Short mmCIF file of C-alpha atoms in Angstrom, two decimals:
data_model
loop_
_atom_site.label_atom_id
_atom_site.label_comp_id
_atom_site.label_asym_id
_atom_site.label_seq_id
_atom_site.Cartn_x
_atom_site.Cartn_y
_atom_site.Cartn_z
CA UNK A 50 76.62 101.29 70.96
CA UNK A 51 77.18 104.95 71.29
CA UNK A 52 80.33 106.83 72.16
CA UNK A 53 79.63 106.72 75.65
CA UNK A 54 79.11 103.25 75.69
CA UNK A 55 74.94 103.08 75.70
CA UNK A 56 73.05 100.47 73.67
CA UNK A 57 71.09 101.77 70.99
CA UNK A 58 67.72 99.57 70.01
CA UNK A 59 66.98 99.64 66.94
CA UNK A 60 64.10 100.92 65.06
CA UNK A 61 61.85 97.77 64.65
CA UNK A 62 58.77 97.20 62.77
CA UNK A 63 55.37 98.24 64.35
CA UNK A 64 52.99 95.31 65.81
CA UNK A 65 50.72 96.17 63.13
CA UNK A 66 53.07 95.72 60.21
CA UNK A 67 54.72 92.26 62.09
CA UNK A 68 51.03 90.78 61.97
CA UNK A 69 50.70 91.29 58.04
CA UNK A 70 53.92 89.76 57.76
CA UNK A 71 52.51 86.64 58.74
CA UNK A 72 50.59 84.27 56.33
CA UNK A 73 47.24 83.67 57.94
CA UNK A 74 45.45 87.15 57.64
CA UNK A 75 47.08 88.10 60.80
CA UNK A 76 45.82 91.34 62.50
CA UNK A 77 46.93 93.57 65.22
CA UNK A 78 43.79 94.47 67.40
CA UNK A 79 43.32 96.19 71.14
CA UNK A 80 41.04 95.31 73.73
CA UNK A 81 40.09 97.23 76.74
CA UNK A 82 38.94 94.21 79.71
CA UNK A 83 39.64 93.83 82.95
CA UNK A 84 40.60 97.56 83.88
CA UNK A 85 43.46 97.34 81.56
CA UNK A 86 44.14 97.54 77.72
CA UNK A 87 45.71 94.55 76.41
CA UNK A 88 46.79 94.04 72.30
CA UNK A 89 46.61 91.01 70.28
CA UNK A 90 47.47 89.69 67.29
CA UNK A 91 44.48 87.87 65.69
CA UNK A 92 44.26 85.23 62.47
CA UNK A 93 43.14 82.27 60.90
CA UNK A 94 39.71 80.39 61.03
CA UNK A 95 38.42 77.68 63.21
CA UNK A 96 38.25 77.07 66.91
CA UNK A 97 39.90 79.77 69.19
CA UNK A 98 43.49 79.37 70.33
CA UNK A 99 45.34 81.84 72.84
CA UNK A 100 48.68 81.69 72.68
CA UNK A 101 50.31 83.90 75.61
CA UNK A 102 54.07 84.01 75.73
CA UNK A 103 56.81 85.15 78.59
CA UNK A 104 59.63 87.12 79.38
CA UNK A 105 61.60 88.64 78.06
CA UNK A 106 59.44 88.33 74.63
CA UNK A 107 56.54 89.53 73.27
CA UNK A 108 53.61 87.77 71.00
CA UNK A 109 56.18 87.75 68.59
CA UNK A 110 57.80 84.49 70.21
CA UNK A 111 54.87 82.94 68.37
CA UNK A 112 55.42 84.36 64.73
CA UNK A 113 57.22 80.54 63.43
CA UNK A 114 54.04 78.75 64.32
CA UNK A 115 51.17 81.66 64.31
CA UNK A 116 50.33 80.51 60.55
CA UNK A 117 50.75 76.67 60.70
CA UNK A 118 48.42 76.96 63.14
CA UNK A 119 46.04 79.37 61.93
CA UNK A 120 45.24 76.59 59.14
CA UNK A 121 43.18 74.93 61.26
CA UNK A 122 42.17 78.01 64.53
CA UNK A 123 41.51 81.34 65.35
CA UNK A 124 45.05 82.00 66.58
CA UNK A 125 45.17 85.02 69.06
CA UNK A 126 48.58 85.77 70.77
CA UNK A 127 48.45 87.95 73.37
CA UNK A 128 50.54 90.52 75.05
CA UNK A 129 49.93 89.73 78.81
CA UNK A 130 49.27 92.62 81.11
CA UNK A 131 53.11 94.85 81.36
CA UNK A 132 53.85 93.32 77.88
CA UNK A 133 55.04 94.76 74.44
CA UNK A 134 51.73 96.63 73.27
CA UNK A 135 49.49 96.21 76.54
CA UNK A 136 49.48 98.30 79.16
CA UNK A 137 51.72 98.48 82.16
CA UNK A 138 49.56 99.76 85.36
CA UNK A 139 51.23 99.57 88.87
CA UNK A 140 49.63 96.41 89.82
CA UNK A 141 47.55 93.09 88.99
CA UNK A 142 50.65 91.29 88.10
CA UNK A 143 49.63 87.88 89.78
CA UNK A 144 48.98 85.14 87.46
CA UNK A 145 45.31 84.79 88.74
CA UNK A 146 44.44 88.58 87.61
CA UNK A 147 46.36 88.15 84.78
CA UNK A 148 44.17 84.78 83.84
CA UNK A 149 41.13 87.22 84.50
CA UNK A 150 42.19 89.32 82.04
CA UNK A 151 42.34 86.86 79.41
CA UNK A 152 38.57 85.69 80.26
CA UNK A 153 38.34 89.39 79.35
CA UNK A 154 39.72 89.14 75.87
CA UNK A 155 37.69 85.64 75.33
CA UNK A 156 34.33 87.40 76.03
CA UNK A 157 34.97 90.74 74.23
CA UNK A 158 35.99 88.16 71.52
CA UNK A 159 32.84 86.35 71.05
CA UNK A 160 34.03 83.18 72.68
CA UNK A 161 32.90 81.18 75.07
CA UNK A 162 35.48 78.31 75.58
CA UNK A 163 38.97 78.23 74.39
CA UNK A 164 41.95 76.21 73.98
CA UNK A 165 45.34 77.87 75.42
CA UNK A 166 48.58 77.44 75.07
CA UNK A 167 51.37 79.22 77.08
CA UNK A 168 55.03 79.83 77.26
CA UNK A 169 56.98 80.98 80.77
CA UNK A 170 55.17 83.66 82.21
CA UNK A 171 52.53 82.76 79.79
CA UNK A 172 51.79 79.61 80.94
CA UNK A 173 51.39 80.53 84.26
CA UNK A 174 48.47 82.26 83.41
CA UNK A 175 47.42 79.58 81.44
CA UNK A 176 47.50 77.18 84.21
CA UNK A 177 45.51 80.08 86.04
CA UNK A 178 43.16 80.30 83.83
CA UNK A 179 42.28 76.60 83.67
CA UNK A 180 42.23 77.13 87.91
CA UNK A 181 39.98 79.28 88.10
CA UNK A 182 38.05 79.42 85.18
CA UNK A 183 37.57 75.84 83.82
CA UNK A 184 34.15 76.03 82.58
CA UNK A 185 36.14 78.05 79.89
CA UNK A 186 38.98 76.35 79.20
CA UNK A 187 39.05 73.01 76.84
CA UNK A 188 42.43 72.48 76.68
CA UNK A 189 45.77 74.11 78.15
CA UNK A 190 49.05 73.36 77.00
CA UNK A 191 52.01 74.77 78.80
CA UNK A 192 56.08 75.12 77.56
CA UNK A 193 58.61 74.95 79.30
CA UNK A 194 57.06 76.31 82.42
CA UNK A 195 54.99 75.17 85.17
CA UNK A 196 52.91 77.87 87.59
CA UNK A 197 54.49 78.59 90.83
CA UNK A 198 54.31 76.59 94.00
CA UNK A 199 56.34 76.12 97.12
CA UNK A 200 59.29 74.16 95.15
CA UNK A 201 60.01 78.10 93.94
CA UNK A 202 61.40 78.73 97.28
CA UNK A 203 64.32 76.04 96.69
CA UNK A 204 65.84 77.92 93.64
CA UNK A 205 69.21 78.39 94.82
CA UNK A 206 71.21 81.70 95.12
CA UNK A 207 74.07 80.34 94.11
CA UNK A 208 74.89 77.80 91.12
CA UNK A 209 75.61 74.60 91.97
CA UNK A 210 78.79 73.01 90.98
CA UNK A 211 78.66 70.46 88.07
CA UNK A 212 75.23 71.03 88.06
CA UNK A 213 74.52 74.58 87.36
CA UNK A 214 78.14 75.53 86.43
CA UNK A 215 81.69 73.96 85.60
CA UNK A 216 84.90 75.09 87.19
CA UNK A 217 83.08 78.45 87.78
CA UNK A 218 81.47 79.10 84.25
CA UNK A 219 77.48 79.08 84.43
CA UNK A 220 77.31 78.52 80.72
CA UNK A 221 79.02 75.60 80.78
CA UNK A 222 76.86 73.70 83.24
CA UNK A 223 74.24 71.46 82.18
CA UNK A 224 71.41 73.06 84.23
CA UNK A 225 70.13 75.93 84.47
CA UNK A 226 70.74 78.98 86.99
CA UNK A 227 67.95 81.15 87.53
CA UNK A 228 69.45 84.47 89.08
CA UNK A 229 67.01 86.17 86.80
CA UNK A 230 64.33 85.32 89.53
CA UNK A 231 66.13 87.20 92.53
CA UNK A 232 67.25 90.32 90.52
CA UNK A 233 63.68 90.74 88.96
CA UNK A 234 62.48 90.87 92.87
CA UNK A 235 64.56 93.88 93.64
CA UNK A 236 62.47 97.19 93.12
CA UNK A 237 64.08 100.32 90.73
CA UNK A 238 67.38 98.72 90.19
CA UNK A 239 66.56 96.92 86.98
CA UNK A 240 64.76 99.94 85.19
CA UNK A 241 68.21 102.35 86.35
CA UNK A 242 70.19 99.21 85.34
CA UNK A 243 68.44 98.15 82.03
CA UNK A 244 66.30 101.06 80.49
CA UNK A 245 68.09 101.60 77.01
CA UNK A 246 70.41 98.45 77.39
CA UNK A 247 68.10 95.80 77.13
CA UNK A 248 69.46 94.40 74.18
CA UNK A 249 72.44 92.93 76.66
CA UNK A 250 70.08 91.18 78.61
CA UNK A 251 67.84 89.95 75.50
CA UNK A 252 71.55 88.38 74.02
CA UNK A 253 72.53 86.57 77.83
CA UNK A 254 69.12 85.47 77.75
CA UNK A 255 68.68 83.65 74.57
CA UNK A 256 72.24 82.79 74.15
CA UNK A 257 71.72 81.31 78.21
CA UNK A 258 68.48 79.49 77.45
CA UNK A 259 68.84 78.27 74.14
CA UNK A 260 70.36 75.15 71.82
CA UNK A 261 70.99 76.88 69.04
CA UNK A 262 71.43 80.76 69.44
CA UNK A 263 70.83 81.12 65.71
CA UNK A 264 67.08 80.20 66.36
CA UNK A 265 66.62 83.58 67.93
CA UNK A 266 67.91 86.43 64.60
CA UNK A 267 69.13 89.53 65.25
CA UNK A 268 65.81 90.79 64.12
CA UNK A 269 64.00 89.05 66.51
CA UNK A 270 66.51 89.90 69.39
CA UNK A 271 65.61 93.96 68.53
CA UNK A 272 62.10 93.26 68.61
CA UNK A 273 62.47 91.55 72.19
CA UNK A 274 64.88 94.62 72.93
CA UNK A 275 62.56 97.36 71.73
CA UNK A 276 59.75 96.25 73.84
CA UNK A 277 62.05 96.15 77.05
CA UNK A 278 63.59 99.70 76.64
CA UNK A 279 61.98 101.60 78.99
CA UNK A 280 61.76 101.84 82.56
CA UNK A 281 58.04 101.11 82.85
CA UNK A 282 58.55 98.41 80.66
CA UNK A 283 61.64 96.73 82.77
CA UNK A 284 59.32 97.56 85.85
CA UNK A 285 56.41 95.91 84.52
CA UNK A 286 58.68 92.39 83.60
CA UNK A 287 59.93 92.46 87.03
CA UNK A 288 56.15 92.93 88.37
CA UNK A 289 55.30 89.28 87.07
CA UNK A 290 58.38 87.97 88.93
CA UNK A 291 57.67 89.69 92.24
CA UNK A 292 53.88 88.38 92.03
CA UNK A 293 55.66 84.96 92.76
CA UNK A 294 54.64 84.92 96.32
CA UNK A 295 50.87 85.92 96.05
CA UNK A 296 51.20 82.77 92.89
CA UNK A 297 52.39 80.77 95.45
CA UNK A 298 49.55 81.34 98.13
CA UNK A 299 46.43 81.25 95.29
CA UNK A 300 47.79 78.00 94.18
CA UNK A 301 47.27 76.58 97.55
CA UNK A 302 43.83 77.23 97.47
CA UNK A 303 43.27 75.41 93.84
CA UNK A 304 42.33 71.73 93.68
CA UNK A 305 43.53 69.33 90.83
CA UNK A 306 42.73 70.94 87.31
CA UNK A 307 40.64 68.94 85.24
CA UNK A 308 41.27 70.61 82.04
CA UNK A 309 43.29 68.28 79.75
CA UNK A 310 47.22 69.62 80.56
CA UNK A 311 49.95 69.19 77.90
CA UNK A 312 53.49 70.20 79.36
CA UNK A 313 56.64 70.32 76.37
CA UNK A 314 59.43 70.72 77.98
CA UNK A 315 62.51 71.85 76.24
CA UNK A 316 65.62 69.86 76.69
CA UNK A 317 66.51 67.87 80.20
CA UNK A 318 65.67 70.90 82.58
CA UNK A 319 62.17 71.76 81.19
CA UNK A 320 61.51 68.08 80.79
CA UNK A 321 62.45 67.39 84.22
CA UNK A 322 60.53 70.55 86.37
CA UNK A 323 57.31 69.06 83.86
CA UNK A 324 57.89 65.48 84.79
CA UNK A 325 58.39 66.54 88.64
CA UNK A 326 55.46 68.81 88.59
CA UNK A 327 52.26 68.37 86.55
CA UNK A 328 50.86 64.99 87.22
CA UNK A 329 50.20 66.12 90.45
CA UNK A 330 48.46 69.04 89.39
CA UNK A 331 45.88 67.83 87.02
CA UNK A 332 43.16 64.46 86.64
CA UNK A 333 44.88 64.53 82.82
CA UNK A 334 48.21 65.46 82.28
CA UNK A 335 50.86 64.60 79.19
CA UNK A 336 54.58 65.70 79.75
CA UNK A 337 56.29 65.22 76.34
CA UNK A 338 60.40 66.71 75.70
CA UNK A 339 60.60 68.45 72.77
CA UNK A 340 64.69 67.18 71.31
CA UNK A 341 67.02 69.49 70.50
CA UNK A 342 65.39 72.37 71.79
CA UNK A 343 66.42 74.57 74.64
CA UNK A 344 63.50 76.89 76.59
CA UNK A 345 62.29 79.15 73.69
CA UNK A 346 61.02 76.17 72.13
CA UNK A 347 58.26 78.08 69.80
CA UNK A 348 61.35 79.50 68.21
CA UNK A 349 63.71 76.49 68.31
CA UNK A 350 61.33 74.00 67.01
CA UNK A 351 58.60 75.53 65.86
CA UNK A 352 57.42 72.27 63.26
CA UNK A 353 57.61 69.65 66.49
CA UNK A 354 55.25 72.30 68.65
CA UNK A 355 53.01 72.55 65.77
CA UNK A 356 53.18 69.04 65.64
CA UNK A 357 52.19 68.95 69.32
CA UNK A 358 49.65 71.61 69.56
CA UNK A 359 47.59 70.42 66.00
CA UNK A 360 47.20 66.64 67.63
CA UNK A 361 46.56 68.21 71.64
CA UNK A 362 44.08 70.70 70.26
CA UNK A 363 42.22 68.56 67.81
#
């Protein structure tokens, strides 16, 4: 923090030199699909698995299980469209574009059909992707998230008493209170609000979301921060949120998924909304809760989601 009270991010390694830091021949790559650029992060041998994370992250959420994993796939995380490396265009921010543009990246890749897992934002496109392009998809496994449907509308404006909060503290409640949703609707406030500040909201959010704040380093927190400190950046975050409506209508129109769907759902809340949700979406669904582990569950538990991912995707 300056003098006049502005957050300043840190310098933070480039994507290129955070891919050779992994074990796994990791690589940072670009591909142009879909009318947009998107960057990945590529390593590993064996069958191809997309891993596409949420906000506010980049394919760095993935860095604790990228090389477990890449002993046995082709492990390609993904910036999504408005992400870290990718670009950030005006529009295309709902879930079933954004699943386009990762049948993009799988056919400039060489591949034909893929396995995918996703985290928040991340696996909504996922379960997009398996929507609308199952002849593609072999298996999808989501965290922590489930794609939008009506049941969005019921997120309340204001925290419920021993259930979101306790004697007026949010933190202290046992569920969780999504006000992130609402202010990420409102157009131009968050870039004036956020644009060089973002580490604040990076420390709410993982301190918020999380069992163990520890999981989530300082390092990783400027990383997170970096990629969020602009305005187009903030703007393009936001975009994914305020897609939630058109998310809400496509999914109306998609019948049951028949790609295999494996939902890990961090703690009681994620466990809960998985529970709740997926067996109605899908002819083969497997909800499993992932202890001690609070939404950034790649992060907080990386060895039980490798765990989880080696047997889903075997």
């Amino acid at each position: 923090m300056d003098d006049e009270g502005d957050i300043i991010v840190a310098e933070v390694p480039s994507d290129a030199e955070l891919a050779r830091s992994l074990e796994g021949g990791f690589v940072s790559r670009y591909a142009d699909v879909n009318g947009t650029r998107l960057h990945y992060v590529a390593g590993g041998h064996g069958e191809p698995l997309l891993l596409l994370g949420g906000w506010p992250q980049t394919w760095w959420e993935f860095h604790k299980i990228m090389p477990a994993l890449a002993e046995r796939h082709r492990v390609i995380a993904v910036d999504l469209r408005g992400m870290g490396g990718s670009d950030k265009p005006r529009d295309g921010y709902d879930k079933k574009t954004m699943a386009a543009d990762i049948l993009g990246l799988v056919r400039h890749l060489g591949h034909d059909r893929v396995d995918i897992a996703g985290h928040d934002i991340g696996g909504m496109v996922a379960y997009a992707f398996a929507a609308n392009h199952a002849a593609h998809a072999r298996r999808i496994a989501l965290l922590d998230i489930a794609h939008p449907d009506e049941r969005f509308y019921n997120h309340s404006l204001l925290p419920r008493p021993g259930r979101q909060q306790i004697d007026g503290d949010i933190h202290a409640g046992p569920g969780r209170f999504l006000w992130w949703f609402a202010f990420n609707q409102v157009p131009g406030l968050p870039e004036r609000l956020l644009a060089g500040r973002s580490r604040e909201l990076i420390d709410w959010m993982c301190d918020y979301l999380i069992e163990d704040p520890a999981a989530i380093g300082d390092r990783d927190r400027a990383i997170y921060a970096h990629a969020y400190s602009t305005p187009d950046a903030i703007r393009a975050g936001n975009s994914w949120y305020r897609a939630f409506g058109q998310d809400i209508a496509d999914e109306k129109t998609y019948g049951e998924v028949t790609t295999p769907l494996l939902g890990l759902g961090g703690g009681e809340a994620g466990h809960m909304l998985l529970r709740a949700v997926l067996p109605d979406k899908g002819t083969d669904v497997e909800v499993v809760q992932v202890p001690g582990s609070g939404h950034y569950i790649p992060e907080e538990q990386p060895e039980i989601v490798v765990e989880h991912l080696t047997r889903f995707f075997a």
